[in-house]
Short mmCIF file of C-alpha atoms in Angstrom, two decimals:
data_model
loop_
_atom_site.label_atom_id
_atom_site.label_comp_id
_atom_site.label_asym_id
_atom_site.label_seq_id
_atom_site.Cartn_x
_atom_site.Cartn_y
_atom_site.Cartn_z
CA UNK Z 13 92.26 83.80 122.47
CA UNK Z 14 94.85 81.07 122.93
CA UNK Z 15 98.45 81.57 124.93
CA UNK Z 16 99.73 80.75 121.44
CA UNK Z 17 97.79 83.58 119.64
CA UNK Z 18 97.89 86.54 122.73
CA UNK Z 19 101.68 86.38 122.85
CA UNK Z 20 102.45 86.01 118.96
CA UNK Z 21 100.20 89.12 118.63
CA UNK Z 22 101.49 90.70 121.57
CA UNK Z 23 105.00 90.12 120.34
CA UNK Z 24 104.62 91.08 116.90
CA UNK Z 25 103.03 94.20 117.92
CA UNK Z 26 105.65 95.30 120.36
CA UNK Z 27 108.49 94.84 118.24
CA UNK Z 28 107.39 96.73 115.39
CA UNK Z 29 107.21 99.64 117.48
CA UNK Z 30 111.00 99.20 118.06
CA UNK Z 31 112.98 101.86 116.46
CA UNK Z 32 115.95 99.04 116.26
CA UNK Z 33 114.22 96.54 113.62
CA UNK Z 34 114.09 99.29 111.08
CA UNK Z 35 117.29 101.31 111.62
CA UNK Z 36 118.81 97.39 111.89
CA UNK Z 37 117.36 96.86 108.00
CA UNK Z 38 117.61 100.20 106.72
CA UNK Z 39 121.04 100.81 107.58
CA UNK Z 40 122.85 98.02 106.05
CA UNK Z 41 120.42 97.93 102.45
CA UNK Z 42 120.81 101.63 102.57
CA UNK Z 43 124.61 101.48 102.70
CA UNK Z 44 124.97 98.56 99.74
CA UNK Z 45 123.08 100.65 97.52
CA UNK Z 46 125.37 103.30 97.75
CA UNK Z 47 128.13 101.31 97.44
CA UNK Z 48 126.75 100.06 94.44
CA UNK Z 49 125.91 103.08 92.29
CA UNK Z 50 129.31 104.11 93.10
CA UNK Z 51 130.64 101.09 91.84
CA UNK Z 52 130.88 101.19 88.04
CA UNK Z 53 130.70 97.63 87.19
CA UNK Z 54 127.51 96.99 90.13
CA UNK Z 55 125.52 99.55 88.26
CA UNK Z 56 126.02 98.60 84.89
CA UNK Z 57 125.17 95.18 85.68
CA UNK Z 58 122.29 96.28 87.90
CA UNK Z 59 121.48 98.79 84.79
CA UNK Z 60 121.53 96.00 81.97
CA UNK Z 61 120.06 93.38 83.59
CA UNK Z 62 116.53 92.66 82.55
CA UNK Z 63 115.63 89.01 83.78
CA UNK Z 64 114.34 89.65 87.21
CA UNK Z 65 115.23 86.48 88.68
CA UNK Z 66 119.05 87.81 88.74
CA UNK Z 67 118.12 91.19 89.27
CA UNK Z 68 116.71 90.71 92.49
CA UNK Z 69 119.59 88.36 93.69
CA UNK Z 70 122.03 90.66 92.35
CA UNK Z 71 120.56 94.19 93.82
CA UNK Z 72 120.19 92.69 96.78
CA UNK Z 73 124.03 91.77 96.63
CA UNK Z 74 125.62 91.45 100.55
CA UNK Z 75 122.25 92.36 101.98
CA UNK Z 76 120.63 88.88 102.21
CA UNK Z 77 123.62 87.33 103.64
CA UNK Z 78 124.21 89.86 106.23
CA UNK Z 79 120.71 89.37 107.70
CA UNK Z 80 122.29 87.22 109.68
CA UNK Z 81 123.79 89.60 111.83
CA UNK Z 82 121.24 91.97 111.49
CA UNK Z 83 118.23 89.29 113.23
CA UNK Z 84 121.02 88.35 116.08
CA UNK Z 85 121.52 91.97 116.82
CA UNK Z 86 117.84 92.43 117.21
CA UNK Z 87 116.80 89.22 118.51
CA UNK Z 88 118.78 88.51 121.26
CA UNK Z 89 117.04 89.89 123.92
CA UNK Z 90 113.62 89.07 123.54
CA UNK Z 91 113.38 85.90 126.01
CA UNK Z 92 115.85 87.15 128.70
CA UNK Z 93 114.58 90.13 128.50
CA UNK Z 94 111.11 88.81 130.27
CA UNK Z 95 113.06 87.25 133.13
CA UNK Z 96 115.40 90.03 133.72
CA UNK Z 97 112.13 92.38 134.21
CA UNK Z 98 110.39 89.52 136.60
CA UNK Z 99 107.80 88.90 133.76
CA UNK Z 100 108.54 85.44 132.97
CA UNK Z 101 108.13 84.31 136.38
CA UNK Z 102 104.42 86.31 136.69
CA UNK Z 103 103.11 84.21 133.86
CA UNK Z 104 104.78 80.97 134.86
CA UNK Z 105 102.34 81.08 137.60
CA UNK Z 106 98.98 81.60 135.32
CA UNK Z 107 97.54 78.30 134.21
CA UNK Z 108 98.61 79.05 130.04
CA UNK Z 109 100.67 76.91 128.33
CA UNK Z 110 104.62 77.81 128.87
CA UNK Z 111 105.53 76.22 125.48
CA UNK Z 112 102.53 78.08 123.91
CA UNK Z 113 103.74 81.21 125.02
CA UNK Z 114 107.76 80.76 124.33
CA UNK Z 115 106.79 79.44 120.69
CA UNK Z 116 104.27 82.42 120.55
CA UNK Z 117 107.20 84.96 121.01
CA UNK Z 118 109.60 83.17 118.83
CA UNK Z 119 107.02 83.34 115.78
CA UNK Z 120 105.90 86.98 116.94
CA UNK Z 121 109.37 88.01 117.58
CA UNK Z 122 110.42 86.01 113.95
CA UNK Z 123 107.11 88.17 112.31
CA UNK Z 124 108.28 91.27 113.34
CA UNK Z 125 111.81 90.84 112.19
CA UNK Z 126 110.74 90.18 109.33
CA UNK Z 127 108.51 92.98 108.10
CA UNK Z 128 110.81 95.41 107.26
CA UNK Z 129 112.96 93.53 105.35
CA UNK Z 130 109.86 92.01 103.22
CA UNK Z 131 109.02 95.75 102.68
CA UNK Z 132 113.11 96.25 101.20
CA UNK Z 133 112.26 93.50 99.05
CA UNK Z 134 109.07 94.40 97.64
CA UNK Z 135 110.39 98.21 97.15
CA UNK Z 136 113.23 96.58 95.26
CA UNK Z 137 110.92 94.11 92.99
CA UNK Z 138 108.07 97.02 92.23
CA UNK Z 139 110.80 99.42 91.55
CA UNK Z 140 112.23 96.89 88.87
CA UNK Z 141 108.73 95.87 88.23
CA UNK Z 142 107.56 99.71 86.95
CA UNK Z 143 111.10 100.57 85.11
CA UNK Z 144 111.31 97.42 83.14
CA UNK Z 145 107.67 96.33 82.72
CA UNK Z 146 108.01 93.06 84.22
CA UNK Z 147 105.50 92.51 86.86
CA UNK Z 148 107.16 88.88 87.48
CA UNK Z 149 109.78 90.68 89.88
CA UNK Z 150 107.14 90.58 92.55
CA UNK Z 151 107.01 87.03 92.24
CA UNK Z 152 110.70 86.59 92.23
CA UNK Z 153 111.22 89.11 95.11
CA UNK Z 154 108.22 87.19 97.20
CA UNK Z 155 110.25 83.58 96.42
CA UNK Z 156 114.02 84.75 97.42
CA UNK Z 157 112.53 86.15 100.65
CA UNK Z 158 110.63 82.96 101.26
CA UNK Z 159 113.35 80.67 100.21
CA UNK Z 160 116.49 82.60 101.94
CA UNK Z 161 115.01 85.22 104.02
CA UNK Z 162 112.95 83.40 106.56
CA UNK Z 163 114.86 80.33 106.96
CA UNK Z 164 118.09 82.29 108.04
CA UNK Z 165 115.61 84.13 110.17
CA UNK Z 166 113.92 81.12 111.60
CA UNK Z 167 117.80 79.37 112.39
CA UNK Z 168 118.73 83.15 113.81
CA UNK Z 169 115.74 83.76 115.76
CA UNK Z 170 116.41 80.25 117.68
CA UNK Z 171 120.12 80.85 118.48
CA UNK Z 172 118.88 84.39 119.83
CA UNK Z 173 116.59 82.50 121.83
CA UNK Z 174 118.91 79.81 123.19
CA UNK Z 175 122.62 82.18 123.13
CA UNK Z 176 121.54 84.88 125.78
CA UNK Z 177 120.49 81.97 128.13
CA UNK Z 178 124.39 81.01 128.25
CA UNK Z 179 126.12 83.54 128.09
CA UNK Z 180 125.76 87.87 128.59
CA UNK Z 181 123.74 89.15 125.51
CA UNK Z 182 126.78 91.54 124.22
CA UNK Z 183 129.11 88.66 124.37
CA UNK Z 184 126.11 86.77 122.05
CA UNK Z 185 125.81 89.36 119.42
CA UNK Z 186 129.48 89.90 119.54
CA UNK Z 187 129.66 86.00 119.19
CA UNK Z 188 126.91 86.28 115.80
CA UNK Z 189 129.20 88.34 114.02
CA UNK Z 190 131.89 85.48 114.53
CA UNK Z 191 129.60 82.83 113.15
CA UNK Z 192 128.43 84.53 110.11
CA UNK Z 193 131.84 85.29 108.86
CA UNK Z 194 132.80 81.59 109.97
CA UNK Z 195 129.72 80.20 108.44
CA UNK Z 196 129.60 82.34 105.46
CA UNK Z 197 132.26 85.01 104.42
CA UNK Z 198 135.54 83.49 104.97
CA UNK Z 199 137.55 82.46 102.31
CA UNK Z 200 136.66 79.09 100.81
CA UNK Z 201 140.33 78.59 99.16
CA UNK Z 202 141.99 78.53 102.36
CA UNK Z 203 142.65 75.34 104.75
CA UNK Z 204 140.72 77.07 107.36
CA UNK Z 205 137.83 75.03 108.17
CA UNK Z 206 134.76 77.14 107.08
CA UNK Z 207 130.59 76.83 106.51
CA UNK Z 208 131.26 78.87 103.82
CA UNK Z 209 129.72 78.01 100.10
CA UNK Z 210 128.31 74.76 102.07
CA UNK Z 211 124.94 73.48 102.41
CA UNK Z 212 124.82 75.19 106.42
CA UNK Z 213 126.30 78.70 104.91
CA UNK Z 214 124.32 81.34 106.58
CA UNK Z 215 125.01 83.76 103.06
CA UNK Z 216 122.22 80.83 101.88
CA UNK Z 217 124.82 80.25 98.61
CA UNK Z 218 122.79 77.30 97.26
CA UNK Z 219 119.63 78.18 97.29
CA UNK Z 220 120.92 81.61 96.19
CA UNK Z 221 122.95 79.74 93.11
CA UNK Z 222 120.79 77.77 91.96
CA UNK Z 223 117.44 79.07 92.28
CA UNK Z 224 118.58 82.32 91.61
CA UNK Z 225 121.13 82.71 89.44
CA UNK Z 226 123.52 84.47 92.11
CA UNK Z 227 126.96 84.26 90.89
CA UNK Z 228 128.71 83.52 94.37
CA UNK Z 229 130.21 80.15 94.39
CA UNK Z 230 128.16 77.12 95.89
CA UNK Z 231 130.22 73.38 95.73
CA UNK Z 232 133.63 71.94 96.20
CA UNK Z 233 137.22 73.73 96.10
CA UNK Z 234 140.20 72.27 95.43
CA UNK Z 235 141.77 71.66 98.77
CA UNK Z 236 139.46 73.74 100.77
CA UNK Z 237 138.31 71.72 104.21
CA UNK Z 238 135.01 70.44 104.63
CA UNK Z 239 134.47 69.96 101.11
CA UNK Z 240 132.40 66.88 102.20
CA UNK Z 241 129.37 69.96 102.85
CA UNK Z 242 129.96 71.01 99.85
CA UNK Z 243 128.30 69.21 97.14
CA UNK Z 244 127.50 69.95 93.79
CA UNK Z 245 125.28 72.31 93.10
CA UNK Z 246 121.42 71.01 91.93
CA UNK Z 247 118.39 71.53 92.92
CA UNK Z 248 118.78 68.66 95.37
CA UNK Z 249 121.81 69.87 97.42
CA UNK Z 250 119.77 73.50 97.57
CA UNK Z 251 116.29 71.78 98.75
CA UNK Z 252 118.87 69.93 101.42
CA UNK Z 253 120.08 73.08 102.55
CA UNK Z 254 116.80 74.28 103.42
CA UNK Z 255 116.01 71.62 104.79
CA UNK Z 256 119.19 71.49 107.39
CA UNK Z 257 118.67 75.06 108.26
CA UNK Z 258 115.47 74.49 109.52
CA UNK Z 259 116.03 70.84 111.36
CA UNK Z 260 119.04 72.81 112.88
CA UNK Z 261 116.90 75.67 113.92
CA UNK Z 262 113.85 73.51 115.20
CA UNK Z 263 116.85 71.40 117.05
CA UNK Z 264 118.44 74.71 118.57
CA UNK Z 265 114.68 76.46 119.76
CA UNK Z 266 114.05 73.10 121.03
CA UNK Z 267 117.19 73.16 123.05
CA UNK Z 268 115.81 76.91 124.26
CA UNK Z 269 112.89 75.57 125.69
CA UNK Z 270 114.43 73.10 127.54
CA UNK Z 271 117.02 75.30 129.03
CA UNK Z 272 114.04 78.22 129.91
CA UNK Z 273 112.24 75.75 131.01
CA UNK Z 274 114.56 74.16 133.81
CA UNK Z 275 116.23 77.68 134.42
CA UNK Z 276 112.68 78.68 135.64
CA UNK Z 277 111.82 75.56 137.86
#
């Protein structure tokens, strides 16, 4: 077996037998969905609805968007973690690949993350499936993970990966909670400069707009700064945003390696 392969496996293994990935997931889903049966107008909506494509966008309401948090809470210490313990500097000396391995953990780490979150979704779109007879909520669950879930996982993952090597990992996770509301649930109105309805959100509000129907607002406001991130809303603009969330996070893991890489020489 390949560096690449032992330490994804390894990786994925160990962190699903972390009590923190699932309390992390379950926690936060568990709390919106009793905040929104006990919200009148959520569960009529939610009640009403019968095109699946919205349904799973809206049930999943401030879920998605706070998964940001969620992966930087549990992410951050996976690669200082191994030099803090004196691990990292055992296998530097073994004749595998160091850029096999550190991309191995990212992807295992990523994986692992992951899982539980894929399982909220699927519970939410055979649930829907079985009450309203339409089996296409599967489908639509399986594309709103793929097309918001893992890239704000993949961009999360590589700050987790870089952040911890700069700074203390409570000042990091403390510092992800600033960037998601910066990046994502401030105020677009306001003069404040803010990633928030652009195409580098980390709420995902294109891709959520216009592939799915989500009503939060994606594009230009009147006077709000930055509005030069914030184009109209097509299919286009969305497909860009996907496409700068990953370049960003390939740019920020490959700043990661660098960084492990010299700290370790």
């Amino acid at each position: 077996m390949t560096a690449f392969a032992a330490t994804t496996s390894y990786e994925l293994r160990m962190q699903l037998r972390k009590p923190a990935i699932w309390i992390a997931t379950v926690i936060p889903y568990g709390l919106y969905a009793v905040l929104a049966t006990m919200g009148t107008q959520d569960l009529e909506r939610l009640t009403q609805d019968t095109d699946p494509k919205t349904w799973m966008a809206a049930s999943l309401g401030w879920f998605t968007p706070l998964l940001a948090m969620v992966f930087g809470f549990v992410l951050a210490d996976r690669l200082v973690r191994d030099r803090k313990l004196g691990v990292a500097q055992l296998l530097d000396v073994t004749p595998s690949n160091r850029s096999a391995r550190l991309f191995g953990k990212y992807l295992g780490a990523c994986a692992a993350t992951a899982i539980p979150v894929a399982l909220v979704y699927l519970i939410v779109g055979a649930t829907f499936a079985i009450w309203r007879d339409r089996p296409t909520a599967l489908l639509w669950a399986a594309a709103t993970f793929a097309a918001v879930v893992v890239p704000l996982l993949l961009l999360t993952g590589a700050l987790a990966f870089l952040g911890p090597q700069l700074m203390p990992t409570p000042l990091f996770r403390t510092l992800i909670v600033g960037i998601w509301f910066w990046a994502g649930a401030t105020e677009v109105e306001s003069q404040f400069p803010s990633l928030a309805a652009s195409v580098l959100s980390l709420t995902m509000d294109y891709p959520l707009h216009v592939f799915f129907g989500s009503r939060d607002p994606a594009g230009p406001f009147e006077g709000a700064a930055l509005n030069v991130l914030r184009p109209e809303p097509t299919v286009g603009t969305a497909l860009l945003s996907l496409a700068l969330i990953l370049a960003i996070a390939a740019a920020i893991l490959a700043a990661a390696r660098a960084l492990r890489f010299r700290v370790s020489e």
